[in-house]
Amino acid sequence: MTTPITLCGFAVSNYYNKVKLSLLEKGVPFTEAVVFPSQGDEMLAESPMGKVPFMRTPKGVLSESQVLTEFIEDSWPEPALYPHDIYARARCRELIEHIELHLELPARRLYLEAFFGGTVSEETKKEVALLLEKGLRSLTRLTRFAPFIAGDSFTHADCAAWVHLPLVSQATRKIYGRDFIDEFLPQAKAYLKLIGERPHAQKVNDDRKAAMEAYMSRPKK
């Protein structure tokens, strides 16, 4: 596949950045279109849930970040960001699923207060704390940090971990005064620094900072 694709969303989104890092690491030609979540008809015609990211491809539009990850890997198999061994590939997918379902998804319920000036109920905070503690205890049984999260090679699991784990860390520090990642997964600090030193990760992070500044300074409706 040689026709460029367009990644749609905005660089504040961790799921957008997960896909963007995969594209950059694989050397896939792509363009970016700034699109914000919406329930408008035009948006829903491309992203059925009105969410970002979504991807415009020569054959049509795809949504959901993990679907985009799989499409990228299938379309541009080299350089591989999944192991060639079938079982090892499944373990990478298991890590992604675990991080997103058992860590990022519960932590997302805290973001309104942690990052955007809103408030979250005490009941929600207690419930999320229990879910995160359970999710992190189980994640310790899956991670390898040798030196990457799934072993000795950089994979799509690293693209996911690098964008999601810092948000869990920041949110828990702000809401609970405790860094859950540091508490339950102390190896993650050096690991995230390692990934953050990669040139493509640095670009993603620089773009994220610029997008956040622009997002926070835009006129409020």
JSON list of C-alpha atoms in Angstrom, two decimals:
[
{"chain": "A", "resi": 1, "resn": "MET", "atom": "CA", "xyz": [0.00, 0.00, 0.00]},
{"chain": "A", "resi": 2, "resn": "THR", "atom": "CA", "xyz": [1.59, 3.27, -1.12]},
{"chain": "A", "resi": 3, "resn": "THR", "atom": "CA", "xyz": [-1.25, 5.79, -0.92]},
{"chain": "A", "resi": 4, "resn": "PRO", "atom": "CA", "xyz": [-0.87, 8.01, 2.14]},
{"chain": "A", "resi": 5, "resn": "ILE", "atom": "CA", "xyz": [-3.49, 7.76, 4.83]},
{"chain": "A", "resi": 6, "resn": "THR", "atom": "CA", "xyz": [-4.89, 10.43, 7.12]},
{"chain": "A", "resi": 7, "resn": "LEU", "atom": "CA", "xyz": [-4.96, 10.08, 10.88]},
{"chain": "A", "resi": 8, "resn": "CYS", "atom": "CA", "xyz": [-7.85, 12.13, 12.25]},
{"chain": "A", "resi": 9, "resn": "GLY", "atom": "CA", "xyz": [-8.12, 13.41, 15.80]},
{"chain": "A", "resi": 10, "resn": "PHE", "atom": "CA", "xyz": [-6.04, 15.69, 17.96]},
{"chain": "A", "resi": 11, "resn": "ALA", "atom": "CA", "xyz": [-2.69, 15.26, 19.63]},
{"chain": "A", "resi": 12, "resn": "VAL", "atom": "CA", "xyz": [-4.01, 15.68, 23.17]},
{"chain": "A", "resi": 13, "resn": "SER", "atom": "CA", "xyz": [-5.65, 12.26, 22.89]},
{"chain": "A", "resi": 14, "resn": "ASN", "atom": "CA", "xyz": [-3.58, 9.38, 24.21]},
{"chain": "A", "resi": 15, "resn": "TYR", "atom": "CA", "xyz": [-5.32, 6.99, 21.84]},
{"chain": "A", "resi": 16, "resn": "TYR", "atom": "CA", "xyz": [-4.51, 9.24, 18.90]},
{"chain": "A", "resi": 17, "resn": "ASN", "atom": "CA", "xyz": [-0.88, 9.35, 20.03]},
{"chain": "A", "resi": 18, "resn": "LYS", "atom": "CA", "xyz": [-0.76, 5.57, 20.39]},
{"chain": "A", "resi": 19, "resn": "VAL", "atom": "CA", "xyz": [-1.62, 5.21, 16.71]},
{"chain": "A", "resi": 20, "resn": "LYS", "atom": "CA", "xyz": [0.59, 8.11, 15.66]},
{"chain": "A", "resi": 21, "resn": "LEU", "atom": "CA", "xyz": [3.62, 6.59, 17.38]},
{"chain": "A", "resi": 22, "resn": "SER", "atom": "CA", "xyz": [2.98, 3.27, 15.63]},
{"chain": "A", "resi": 23, "resn": "LEU", "atom": "CA", "xyz": [2.83, 5.02, 12.25]},
{"chain": "A", "resi": 24, "resn": "LEU", "atom": "CA", "xyz": [6.04, 6.93, 12.89]},
{"chain": "A", "resi": 25, "resn": "GLU", "atom": "CA", "xyz": [7.93, 3.91, 14.19]},
{"chain": "A", "resi": 26, "resn": "LYS", "atom": "CA", "xyz": [6.95, 1.90, 11.12]},
{"chain": "A", "resi": 27, "resn": "GLY", "atom": "CA", "xyz": [7.79, 4.71, 8.71]},
{"chain": "A", "resi": 28, "resn": "VAL", "atom": "CA", "xyz": [4.29, 4.80, 7.25]},
{"chain": "A", "resi": 29, "resn": "PRO", "atom": "CA", "xyz": [3.50, 7.87, 5.11]},
{"chain": "A", "resi": 30, "resn": "PHE", "atom": "CA", "xyz": [0.52, 9.71, 6.59]},
{"chain": "A", "resi": 31, "resn": "THR", "atom": "CA", "xyz": [-1.03, 13.09, 7.05]},
{"chain": "A", "resi": 32, "resn": "GLU", "atom": "CA", "xyz": [-2.87, 14.44, 10.07]},
{"chain": "A", "resi": 33, "resn": "ALA", "atom": "CA", "xyz": [-6.25, 16.16, 10.27]},
{"chain": "A", "resi": 34, "resn": "VAL", "atom": "CA", "xyz": [-7.28, 17.96, 13.44]},
{"chain": "A", "resi": 35, "resn": "VAL", "atom": "CA", "xyz": [-10.72, 16.66, 14.38]},
{"chain": "A", "resi": 36, "resn": "PHE", "atom": "CA", "xyz": [-12.45, 16.90, 17.76]},
{"chain": "A", "resi": 37, "resn": "PRO", "atom": "CA", "xyz": [-15.03, 14.43, 19.09]},
{"chain": "A", "resi": 38, "resn": "SER", "atom": "CA", "xyz": [-18.53, 15.35, 18.03]},
{"chain": "A", "resi": 39, "resn": "GLN", "atom": "CA", "xyz": [-22.02, 13.98, 17.58]},
{"chain": "A", "resi": 40, "resn": "GLY", "atom": "CA", "xyz": [-22.57, 15.98, 14.42]},
{"chain": "A", "resi": 41, "resn": "ASP", "atom": "CA", "xyz": [-23.76, 14.20, 11.29]},
{"chain": "A", "resi": 42, "resn": "GLU", "atom": "CA", "xyz": [-20.54, 14.85, 9.38]},
{"chain": "A", "resi": 43, "resn": "MET", "atom": "CA", "xyz": [-18.44, 13.36, 12.16]},
{"chain": "A", "resi": 44, "resn": "LEU", "atom": "CA", "xyz": [-20.72, 10.36, 12.69]},
{"chain": "A", "resi": 45, "resn": "ALA", "atom": "CA", "xyz": [-20.50, 9.56, 9.00]},
{"chain": "A", "resi": 46, "resn": "GLU", "atom": "CA", "xyz": [-16.82, 8.77, 9.52]},
{"chain": "A", "resi": 47, "resn": "SER", "atom": "CA", "xyz": [-16.63, 7.76, 13.18]},
{"chain": "A", "resi": 48, "resn": "PRO", "atom": "CA", "xyz": [-19.85, 6.00, 14.23]},
{"chain": "A", "resi": 49, "resn": "MET", "atom": "CA", "xyz": [-19.38, 6.87, 17.93]},
{"chain": "A", "resi": 50, "resn": "GLY", "atom": "CA", "xyz": [-18.17, 10.39, 17.21]},
{"chain": "A", "resi": 51, "resn": "LYS", "atom": "CA", "xyz": [-14.80, 9.54, 18.77]},
{"chain": "A", "resi": 52, "resn": "VAL", "atom": "CA", "xyz": [-11.18, 10.05, 17.77]},
{"chain": "A", "resi": 53, "resn": "PRO", "atom": "CA", "xyz": [-8.94, 8.76, 16.45]},
{"chain": "A", "resi": 54, "resn": "PHE", "atom": "CA", "xyz": [-10.19, 7.49, 13.15]},
{"chain": "A", "resi": 55, "resn": "MET", "atom": "CA", "xyz": [-8.30, 6.90, 9.93]},
{"chain": "A", "resi": 56, "resn": "ARG", "atom": "CA", "xyz": [-9.09, 7.71, 6.34]},
{"chain": "A", "resi": 57, "resn": "THR", "atom": "CA", "xyz": [-7.67, 5.03, 4.07]},
{"chain": "A", "resi": 58, "resn": "PRO", "atom": "CA", "xyz": [-7.85, 4.53, 0.29]},
{"chain": "A", "resi": 59, "resn": "LYS", "atom": "CA", "xyz": [-10.61, 1.97, 0.86]},
{"chain": "A", "resi": 60, "resn": "GLY", "atom": "CA", "xyz": [-12.65, 3.87, 3.44]},
{"chain": "A", "resi": 61, "resn": "VAL", "atom": "CA", "xyz": [-12.65, 5.06, 7.03]},
{"chain": "A", "resi": 62, "resn": "LEU", "atom": "CA", "xyz": [-11.76, 2.98, 10.10]},
{"chain": "A", "resi": 63, "resn": "SER", "atom": "CA", "xyz": [-12.28, 3.82, 13.77]},
{"chain": "A", "resi": 64, "resn": "GLU", "atom": "CA", "xyz": [-11.12, 2.52, 17.18]},
{"chain": "A", "resi": 65, "resn": "SER", "atom": "CA", "xyz": [-7.42, 2.78, 17.98]},
{"chain": "A", "resi": 66, "resn": "GLN", "atom": "CA", "xyz": [-6.68, -0.93, 18.22]},
{"chain": "A", "resi": 67, "resn": "VAL", "atom": "CA", "xyz": [-8.37, -1.55, 14.89]},
{"chain": "A", "resi": 68, "resn": "LEU", "atom": "CA", "xyz": [-6.10, 1.12, 13.42]},
{"chain": "A", "resi": 69, "resn": "THR", "atom": "CA", "xyz": [-3.07, -0.54, 15.02]},
{"chain": "A", "resi": 70, "resn": "GLU", "atom": "CA", "xyz": [-3.97, -3.90, 13.49]},
{"chain": "A", "resi": 71, "resn": "PHE", "atom": "CA", "xyz": [-4.65, -2.31, 10.09]},
{"chain": "A", "resi": 72, "resn": "ILE", "atom": "CA", "xyz": [-1.26, -0.60, 10.17]},
{"chain": "A", "resi": 73, "resn": "GLU", "atom": "CA", "xyz": [0.54, -3.84, 11.02]},
{"chain": "A", "resi": 74, "resn": "ASP", "atom": "CA", "xyz": [-1.33, -5.83, 8.37]},
{"chain": "A", "resi": 75, "resn": "SER", "atom": "CA", "xyz": [-0.77, -3.19, 5.70]},
{"chain": "A", "resi": 76, "resn": "TRP", "atom": "CA", "xyz": [2.89, -2.49, 6.47]},
{"chain": "A", "resi": 77, "resn": "PRO", "atom": "CA", "xyz": [4.26, -5.70, 8.02]},
{"chain": "A", "resi": 78, "resn": "GLU", "atom": "CA", "xyz": [7.85, -4.44, 8.06]},
{"chain": "A", "resi": 79, "resn": "PRO", "atom": "CA", "xyz": [9.39, -3.28, 10.23]},
{"chain": "A", "resi": 80, "resn": "ALA", "atom": "CA", "xyz": [7.33, -5.54, 12.45]},
{"chain": "A", "resi": 81, "resn": "LEU", "atom": "CA", "xyz": [5.91, -4.09, 15.65]},
{"chain": "A", "resi": 82, "resn": "TYR", "atom": "CA", "xyz": [4.53, -7.44, 16.71]},
{"chain": "A", "resi": 83, "resn": "PRO", "atom": "CA", "xyz": [6.70, -10.53, 17.26]},
{"chain": "A", "resi": 84, "resn": "HIS", "atom": "CA", "xyz": [6.58, -13.07, 14.44]},
{"chain": "A", "resi": 85, "resn": "ASP", "atom": "CA", "xyz": [5.80, -15.89, 16.88]},
{"chain": "A", "resi": 86, "resn": "ILE", "atom": "CA", "xyz": [2.03, -16.29, 17.14]},
{"chain": "A", "resi": 87, "resn": "TYR", "atom": "CA", "xyz": [2.00, -16.78, 20.92]},
{"chain": "A", "resi": 88, "resn": "ALA", "atom": "CA", "xyz": [4.29, -13.81, 21.51]},
{"chain": "A", "resi": 89, "resn": "ARG", "atom": "CA", "xyz": [2.04, -11.67, 19.28]},
{"chain": "A", "resi": 90, "resn": "ALA", "atom": "CA", "xyz": [-0.93, -12.69, 21.39]},
{"chain": "A", "resi": 91, "resn": "ARG", "atom": "CA", "xyz": [0.94, -11.73, 24.57]},
{"chain": "A", "resi": 92, "resn": "CYS", "atom": "CA", "xyz": [1.56, -8.25, 23.11]},
{"chain": "A", "resi": 93, "resn": "ARG", "atom": "CA", "xyz": [-2.12, -7.87, 22.36]},
{"chain": "A", "resi": 94, "resn": "GLU", "atom": "CA", "xyz": [-2.90, -9.12, 25.86]},
{"chain": "A", "resi": 95, "resn": "LEU", "atom": "CA", "xyz": [-0.76, -6.32, 27.32]},
{"chain": "A", "resi": 96, "resn": "ILE", "atom": "CA", "xyz": [-2.50, -3.67, 25.23]},
{"chain": "A", "resi": 97, "resn": "GLU", "atom": "CA", "xyz": [-5.92, -4.99, 26.16]},
{"chain": "A", "resi": 98, "resn": "HIS", "atom": "CA", "xyz": [-5.00, -5.13, 29.83]},
{"chain": "A", "resi": 99, "resn": "ILE", "atom": "CA", "xyz": [-3.56, -1.62, 29.97]},
{"chain": "A", "resi": 100, "resn": "GLU", "atom": "CA", "xyz": [-6.52, -0.08, 28.17]},
{"chain": "A", "resi": 101, "resn": "LEU", "atom": "CA", "xyz": [-9.33, -2.07, 29.77]},
{"chain": "A", "resi": 102, "resn": "HIS", "atom": "CA", "xyz": [-8.09, -2.39, 33.34]},
{"chain": "A", "resi": 103, "resn": "LEU", "atom": "CA", "xyz": [-6.03, 0.79, 33.76]},
{"chain": "A", "resi": 104, "resn": "GLU", "atom": "CA", "xyz": [-6.77, 3.56, 31.27]},
{"chain": "A", "resi": 105, "resn": "LEU", "atom": "CA", "xyz": [-10.51, 3.02, 31.15]},
{"chain": "A", "resi": 106, "resn": "PRO", "atom": "CA", "xyz": [-11.01, 3.22, 34.95]},
{"chain": "A", "resi": 107, "resn": "ALA", "atom": "CA", "xyz": [-8.50, 6.09, 35.26]},
{"chain": "A", "resi": 108, "resn": "ARG", "atom": "CA", "xyz": [-10.41, 8.02, 32.57]},
{"chain": "A", "resi": 109, "resn": "ARG", "atom": "CA", "xyz": [-13.21, 8.51, 35.10]},
{"chain": "A", "resi": 110, "resn": "LEU", "atom": "CA", "xyz": [-10.81, 10.73, 37.06]},
{"chain": "A", "resi": 111, "resn": "TYR", "atom": "CA", "xyz": [-9.66, 12.93, 34.18]},
{"chain": "A", "resi": 112, "resn": "LEU", "atom": "CA", "xyz": [-12.40, 15.53, 34.53]},
{"chain": "A", "resi": 113, "resn": "GLU", "atom": "CA", "xyz": [-11.10, 16.56, 37.94]},
{"chain": "A", "resi": 114, "resn": "ALA", "atom": "CA", "xyz": [-7.46, 15.63, 37.43]},
{"chain": "A", "resi": 115, "resn": "PHE", "atom": "CA", "xyz": [-6.91, 17.59, 34.22]},
{"chain": "A", "resi": 116, "resn": "PHE", "atom": "CA", "xyz": [-9.90, 19.73, 33.27]},
{"chain": "A", "resi": 117, "resn": "GLY", "atom": "CA", "xyz": [-11.04, 21.56, 36.41]},
{"chain": "A", "resi": 118, "resn": "GLY", "atom": "CA", "xyz": [-14.20, 19.54, 37.04]},
{"chain": "A", "resi": 119, "resn": "THR", "atom": "CA", "xyz": [-15.17, 17.40, 39.99]},
{"chain": "A", "resi": 120, "resn": "VAL", "atom": "CA", "xyz": [-15.53, 13.66, 40.51]},
{"chain": "A", "resi": 121, "resn": "SER", "atom": "CA", "xyz": [-17.59, 12.13, 43.31]},
{"chain": "A", "resi": 122, "resn": "GLU", "atom": "CA", "xyz": [-15.91, 10.49, 46.29]},
{"chain": "A", "resi": 123, "resn": "GLU", "atom": "CA", "xyz": [-17.77, 7.29, 45.48]},
{"chain": "A", "resi": 124, "resn": "THR", "atom": "CA", "xyz": [-16.26, 7.26, 41.99]},
{"chain": "A", "resi": 125, "resn": "LYS", "atom": "CA", "xyz": [-12.78, 7.93, 43.37]},
{"chain": "A", "resi": 126, "resn": "LYS", "atom": "CA", "xyz": [-13.05, 4.99, 45.79]},
{"chain": "A", "resi": 127, "resn": "GLU", "atom": "CA", "xyz": [-14.33, 2.66, 43.10]},
{"chain": "A", "resi": 128, "resn": "VAL", "atom": "CA", "xyz": [-11.64, 3.68, 40.63]},
{"chain": "A", "resi": 129, "resn": "ALA", "atom": "CA", "xyz": [-8.88, 3.26, 43.23]},
{"chain": "A", "resi": 130, "resn": "LEU", "atom": "CA", "xyz": [-9.90, -0.36, 43.82]},
{"chain": "A", "resi": 131, "resn": "LEU", "atom": "CA", "xyz": [-10.06, -1.07, 40.09]},
{"chain": "A", "resi": 132, "resn": "LEU", "atom": "CA", "xyz": [-6.65, 0.49, 39.43]},
{"chain": "A", "resi": 133, "resn": "GLU", "atom": "CA", "xyz": [-4.99, -1.36, 42.29]},
{"chain": "A", "resi": 134, "resn": "LYS", "atom": "CA", "xyz": [-6.39, -4.65, 41.00]},
{"chain": "A", "resi": 135, "resn": "GLY", "atom": "CA", "xyz": [-5.39, -3.83, 37.42]},
{"chain": "A", "resi": 136, "resn": "LEU", "atom": "CA", "xyz": [-1.85, -2.86, 38.40]},
{"chain": "A", "resi": 137, "resn": "ARG", "atom": "CA", "xyz": [-1.32, -5.93, 40.55]},
{"chain": "A", "resi": 138, "resn": "SER", "atom": "CA", "xyz": [-2.27, -8.11, 37.61]},
{"chain": "A", "resi": 139, "resn": "LEU", "atom": "CA", "xyz": [-0.18, -6.04, 35.17]},
{"chain": "A", "resi": 140, "resn": "THR", "atom": "CA", "xyz": [2.93, -6.82, 37.23]},
{"chain": "A", "resi": 141, "resn": "ARG", "atom": "CA", "xyz": [2.40, -10.46, 36.26]},
{"chain": "A", "resi": 142, "resn": "LEU", "atom": "CA", "xyz": [2.37, -9.61, 32.54]},
{"chain": "A", "resi": 143, "resn": "THR", "atom": "CA", "xyz": [5.15, -7.05, 32.11]},
{"chain": "A", "resi": 144, "resn": "ARG", "atom": "CA", "xyz": [8.75, -7.98, 31.41]},
{"chain": "A", "resi": 145, "resn": "PHE", "atom": "CA", "xyz": [10.72, -4.72, 30.99]},
{"chain": "A", "resi": 146, "resn": "ALA", "atom": "CA", "xyz": [13.54, -6.54, 29.24]},
{"chain": "A", "resi": 147, "resn": "PRO", "atom": "CA", "xyz": [13.97, -3.67, 28.42]},
{"chain": "A", "resi": 148, "resn": "PHE", "atom": "CA", "xyz": [10.61, -3.22, 26.63]},
{"chain": "A", "resi": 149, "resn": "ILE", "atom": "CA", "xyz": [7.27, -4.04, 28.18]},
{"chain": "A", "resi": 150, "resn": "ALA", "atom": "CA", "xyz": [6.87, -7.31, 26.28]},
{"chain": "A", "resi": 151, "resn": "GLY", "atom": "CA", "xyz": [10.52, -8.32, 26.06]},
{"chain": "A", "resi": 152, "resn": "ASP", "atom": "CA", "xyz": [13.61, -7.38, 24.07]},
{"chain": "A", "resi": 153, "resn": "SER", "atom": "CA", "xyz": [11.87, -5.67, 21.11]},
{"chain": "A", "resi": 154, "resn": "PHE", "atom": "CA", "xyz": [9.85, -2.47, 20.75]},
{"chain": "A", "resi": 155, "resn": "THR", "atom": "CA", "xyz": [6.25, -3.37, 19.89]},
{"chain": "A", "resi": 156, "resn": "HIS", "atom": "CA", "xyz": [2.77, -1.92, 19.62]},
{"chain": "A", "resi": 157, "resn": "ALA", "atom": "CA", "xyz": [2.43, -2.73, 23.33]},
{"chain": "A", "resi": 158, "resn": "ASP", "atom": "CA", "xyz": [5.07, -0.06, 23.99]},
{"chain": "A", "resi": 159, "resn": "CYS", "atom": "CA", "xyz": [3.14, 2.45, 21.89]},
{"chain": "A", "resi": 160, "resn": "ALA", "atom": "CA", "xyz": [0.13, 1.85, 24.12]},
{"chain": "A", "resi": 161, "resn": "ALA", "atom": "CA", "xyz": [1.98, 1.73, 27.44]},
{"chain": "A", "resi": 162, "resn": "TRP", "atom": "CA", "xyz": [3.95, 4.89, 26.76]},
{"chain": "A", "resi": 163, "resn": "VAL", "atom": "CA", "xyz": [0.84, 7.03, 26.16]},
{"chain": "A", "resi": 164, "resn": "HIS", "atom": "CA", "xyz": [-1.42, 5.49, 28.81]},
{"chain": "A", "resi": 165, "resn": "LEU", "atom": "CA", "xyz": [0.70, 4.80, 31.89]},
{"chain": "A", "resi": 166, "resn": "PRO", "atom": "CA", "xyz": [1.80, 8.44, 32.43]},
{"chain": "A", "resi": 167, "resn": "LEU", "atom": "CA", "xyz": [-1.83, 9.54, 32.46]},
{"chain": "A", "resi": 168, "resn": "VAL", "atom": "CA", "xyz": [-2.68, 6.97, 35.13]},
{"chain": "A", "resi": 169, "resn": "SER", "atom": "CA", "xyz": [0.33, 8.18, 37.09]},
{"chain": "A", "resi": 170, "resn": "GLN", "atom": "CA", "xyz": [-0.60, 11.87, 36.81]},
{"chain": "A", "resi": 171, "resn": "ALA", "atom": "CA", "xyz": [-4.30, 11.31, 37.54]},
{"chain": "A", "resi": 172, "resn": "THR", "atom": "CA", "xyz": [-3.67, 9.25, 40.66]},
{"chain": "A", "resi": 173, "resn": "ARG", "atom": "CA", "xyz": [-1.14, 11.75, 42.00]},
{"chain": "A", "resi": 174, "resn": "LYS", "atom": "CA", "xyz": [-3.64, 14.56, 41.60]},
{"chain": "A", "resi": 175, "resn": "ILE", "atom": "CA", "xyz": [-6.68, 12.71, 42.94]},
{"chain": "A", "resi": 176, "resn": "TYR", "atom": "CA", "xyz": [-5.20, 10.52, 45.67]},
{"chain": "A", "resi": 177, "resn": "GLY", "atom": "CA", "xyz": [-1.83, 12.12, 46.39]},
{"chain": "A", "resi": 178, "resn": "ARG", "atom": "CA", "xyz": [-0.30, 8.74, 45.44]},
{"chain": "A", "resi": 179, "resn": "ASP", "atom": "CA", "xyz": [1.38, 7.67, 42.23]},
{"chain": "A", "resi": 180, "resn": "PHE", "atom": "CA", "xyz": [-0.21, 4.27, 41.63]},
{"chain": "A", "resi": 181, "resn": "ILE", "atom": "CA", "xyz": [2.19, 3.43, 38.80]},
{"chain": "A", "resi": 182, "resn": "ASP", "atom": "CA", "xyz": [5.24, 4.15, 40.94]},
{"chain": "A", "resi": 183, "resn": "GLU", "atom": "CA", "xyz": [3.76, 2.21, 43.85]},
{"chain": "A", "resi": 184, "resn": "PHE", "atom": "CA", "xyz": [2.77, -0.95, 42.04]},
{"chain": "A", "resi": 185, "resn": "LEU", "atom": "CA", "xyz": [5.08, -0.88, 39.02]},
{"chain": "A", "resi": 186, "resn": "PRO", "atom": "CA", "xyz": [8.29, 0.93, 40.06]},
{"chain": "A", "resi": 187, "resn": "GLN", "atom": "CA", "xyz": [10.18, -0.38, 37.02]},
{"chain": "A", "resi": 188, "resn": "ALA", "atom": "CA", "xyz": [7.90, 1.73, 34.84]},
{"chain": "A", "resi": 189, "resn": "LYS", "atom": "CA", "xyz": [9.74, 4.99, 35.59]},
{"chain": "A", "resi": 190, "resn": "ALA", "atom": "CA", "xyz": [12.99, 3.91, 33.90]},
{"chain": "A", "resi": 191, "resn": "TYR", "atom": "CA", "xyz": [11.02, 2.15, 31.16]},
{"chain": "A", "resi": 192, "resn": "LEU", "atom": "CA", "xyz": [8.98, 5.23, 30.26]},
{"chain": "A", "resi": 193, "resn": "LYS", "atom": "CA", "xyz": [12.17, 7.30, 30.20]},
{"chain": "A", "resi": 194, "resn": "LEU", "atom": "CA", "xyz": [13.71, 4.76, 27.80]},
{"chain": "A", "resi": 195, "resn": "ILE", "atom": "CA", "xyz": [10.75, 4.98, 25.42]},
{"chain": "A", "resi": 196, "resn": "GLY", "atom": "CA", "xyz": [10.62, 8.75, 25.76]},
{"chain": "A", "resi": 197, "resn": "GLU", "atom": "CA", "xyz": [14.18, 9.02, 24.46]},
{"chain": "A", "resi": 198, "resn": "ARG", "atom": "CA", "xyz": [13.17, 7.55, 21.10]},
{"chain": "A", "resi": 199, "resn": "PRO", "atom": "CA", "xyz": [13.06, 10.28, 18.42]},
{"chain": "A", "resi": 200, "resn": "HIS", "atom": "CA", "xyz": [9.52, 9.43, 17.33]},
{"chain": "A", "resi": 201, "resn": "ALA", "atom": "CA", "xyz": [8.28, 9.44, 20.92]},
{"chain": "A", "resi": 202, "resn": "GLN", "atom": "CA", "xyz": [9.88, 12.85, 21.38]},
{"chain": "A", "resi": 203, "resn": "LYS", "atom": "CA", "xyz": [8.04, 14.16, 18.33]},
{"chain": "A", "resi": 204, "resn": "VAL", "atom": "CA", "xyz": [4.75, 12.77, 19.59]},
{"chain": "A", "resi": 205, "resn": "ASN", "atom": "CA", "xyz": [5.34, 14.36, 22.98]},
{"chain": "A", "resi": 206, "resn": "ASP", "atom": "CA", "xyz": [6.30, 17.74, 21.51]},
{"chain": "A", "resi": 207, "resn": "ASP", "atom": "CA", "xyz": [3.18, 17.72, 19.34]},
{"chain": "A", "resi": 208, "resn": "ARG", "atom": "CA", "xyz": [1.08, 16.73, 22.34]},
{"chain": "A", "resi": 209, "resn": "LYS", "atom": "CA", "xyz": [2.38, 19.63, 24.42]},
{"chain": "A", "resi": 210, "resn": "ALA", "atom": "CA", "xyz": [1.70, 22.11, 21.61]},
{"chain": "A", "resi": 211, "resn": "ALA", "atom": "CA", "xyz": [-1.79, 20.69, 21.06]},
{"chain": "A", "resi": 212, "resn": "MET", "atom": "CA", "xyz": [-2.60, 20.84, 24.78]},
{"chain": "A", "resi": 213, "resn": "GLU", "atom": "CA", "xyz": [-1.51, 24.48, 24.94]},
{"chain": "A", "resi": 214, "resn": "ALA", "atom": "CA", "xyz": [-3.67, 25.33, 21.93]},
{"chain": "A", "resi": 215, "resn": "TYR", "atom": "CA", "xyz": [-6.61, 23.33, 23.29]},
{"chain": "A", "resi": 216, "resn": "MET", "atom": "CA", "xyz": [-6.53, 24.98, 26.71]},
{"chain": "A", "resi": 217, "resn": "SER", "atom": "CA", "xyz": [-6.23, 28.48, 25.25]},
{"chain": "A", "resi": 218, "resn": "ARG", "atom": "CA", "xyz": [-9.01, 28.20, 22.68]},
{"chain": "A", "resi": 219, "resn": "PRO", "atom": "CA", "xyz": [-12.10, 30.37, 23.26]},
{"chain": "A", "resi": 220, "resn": "LYS", "atom": "CA", "xyz": [-14.69, 28.73, 25.50]},
{"chain": "A", "resi": 221, "resn": "LYS", "atom": "CA", "xyz": [-18.15, 28.41, 24.02]}
]
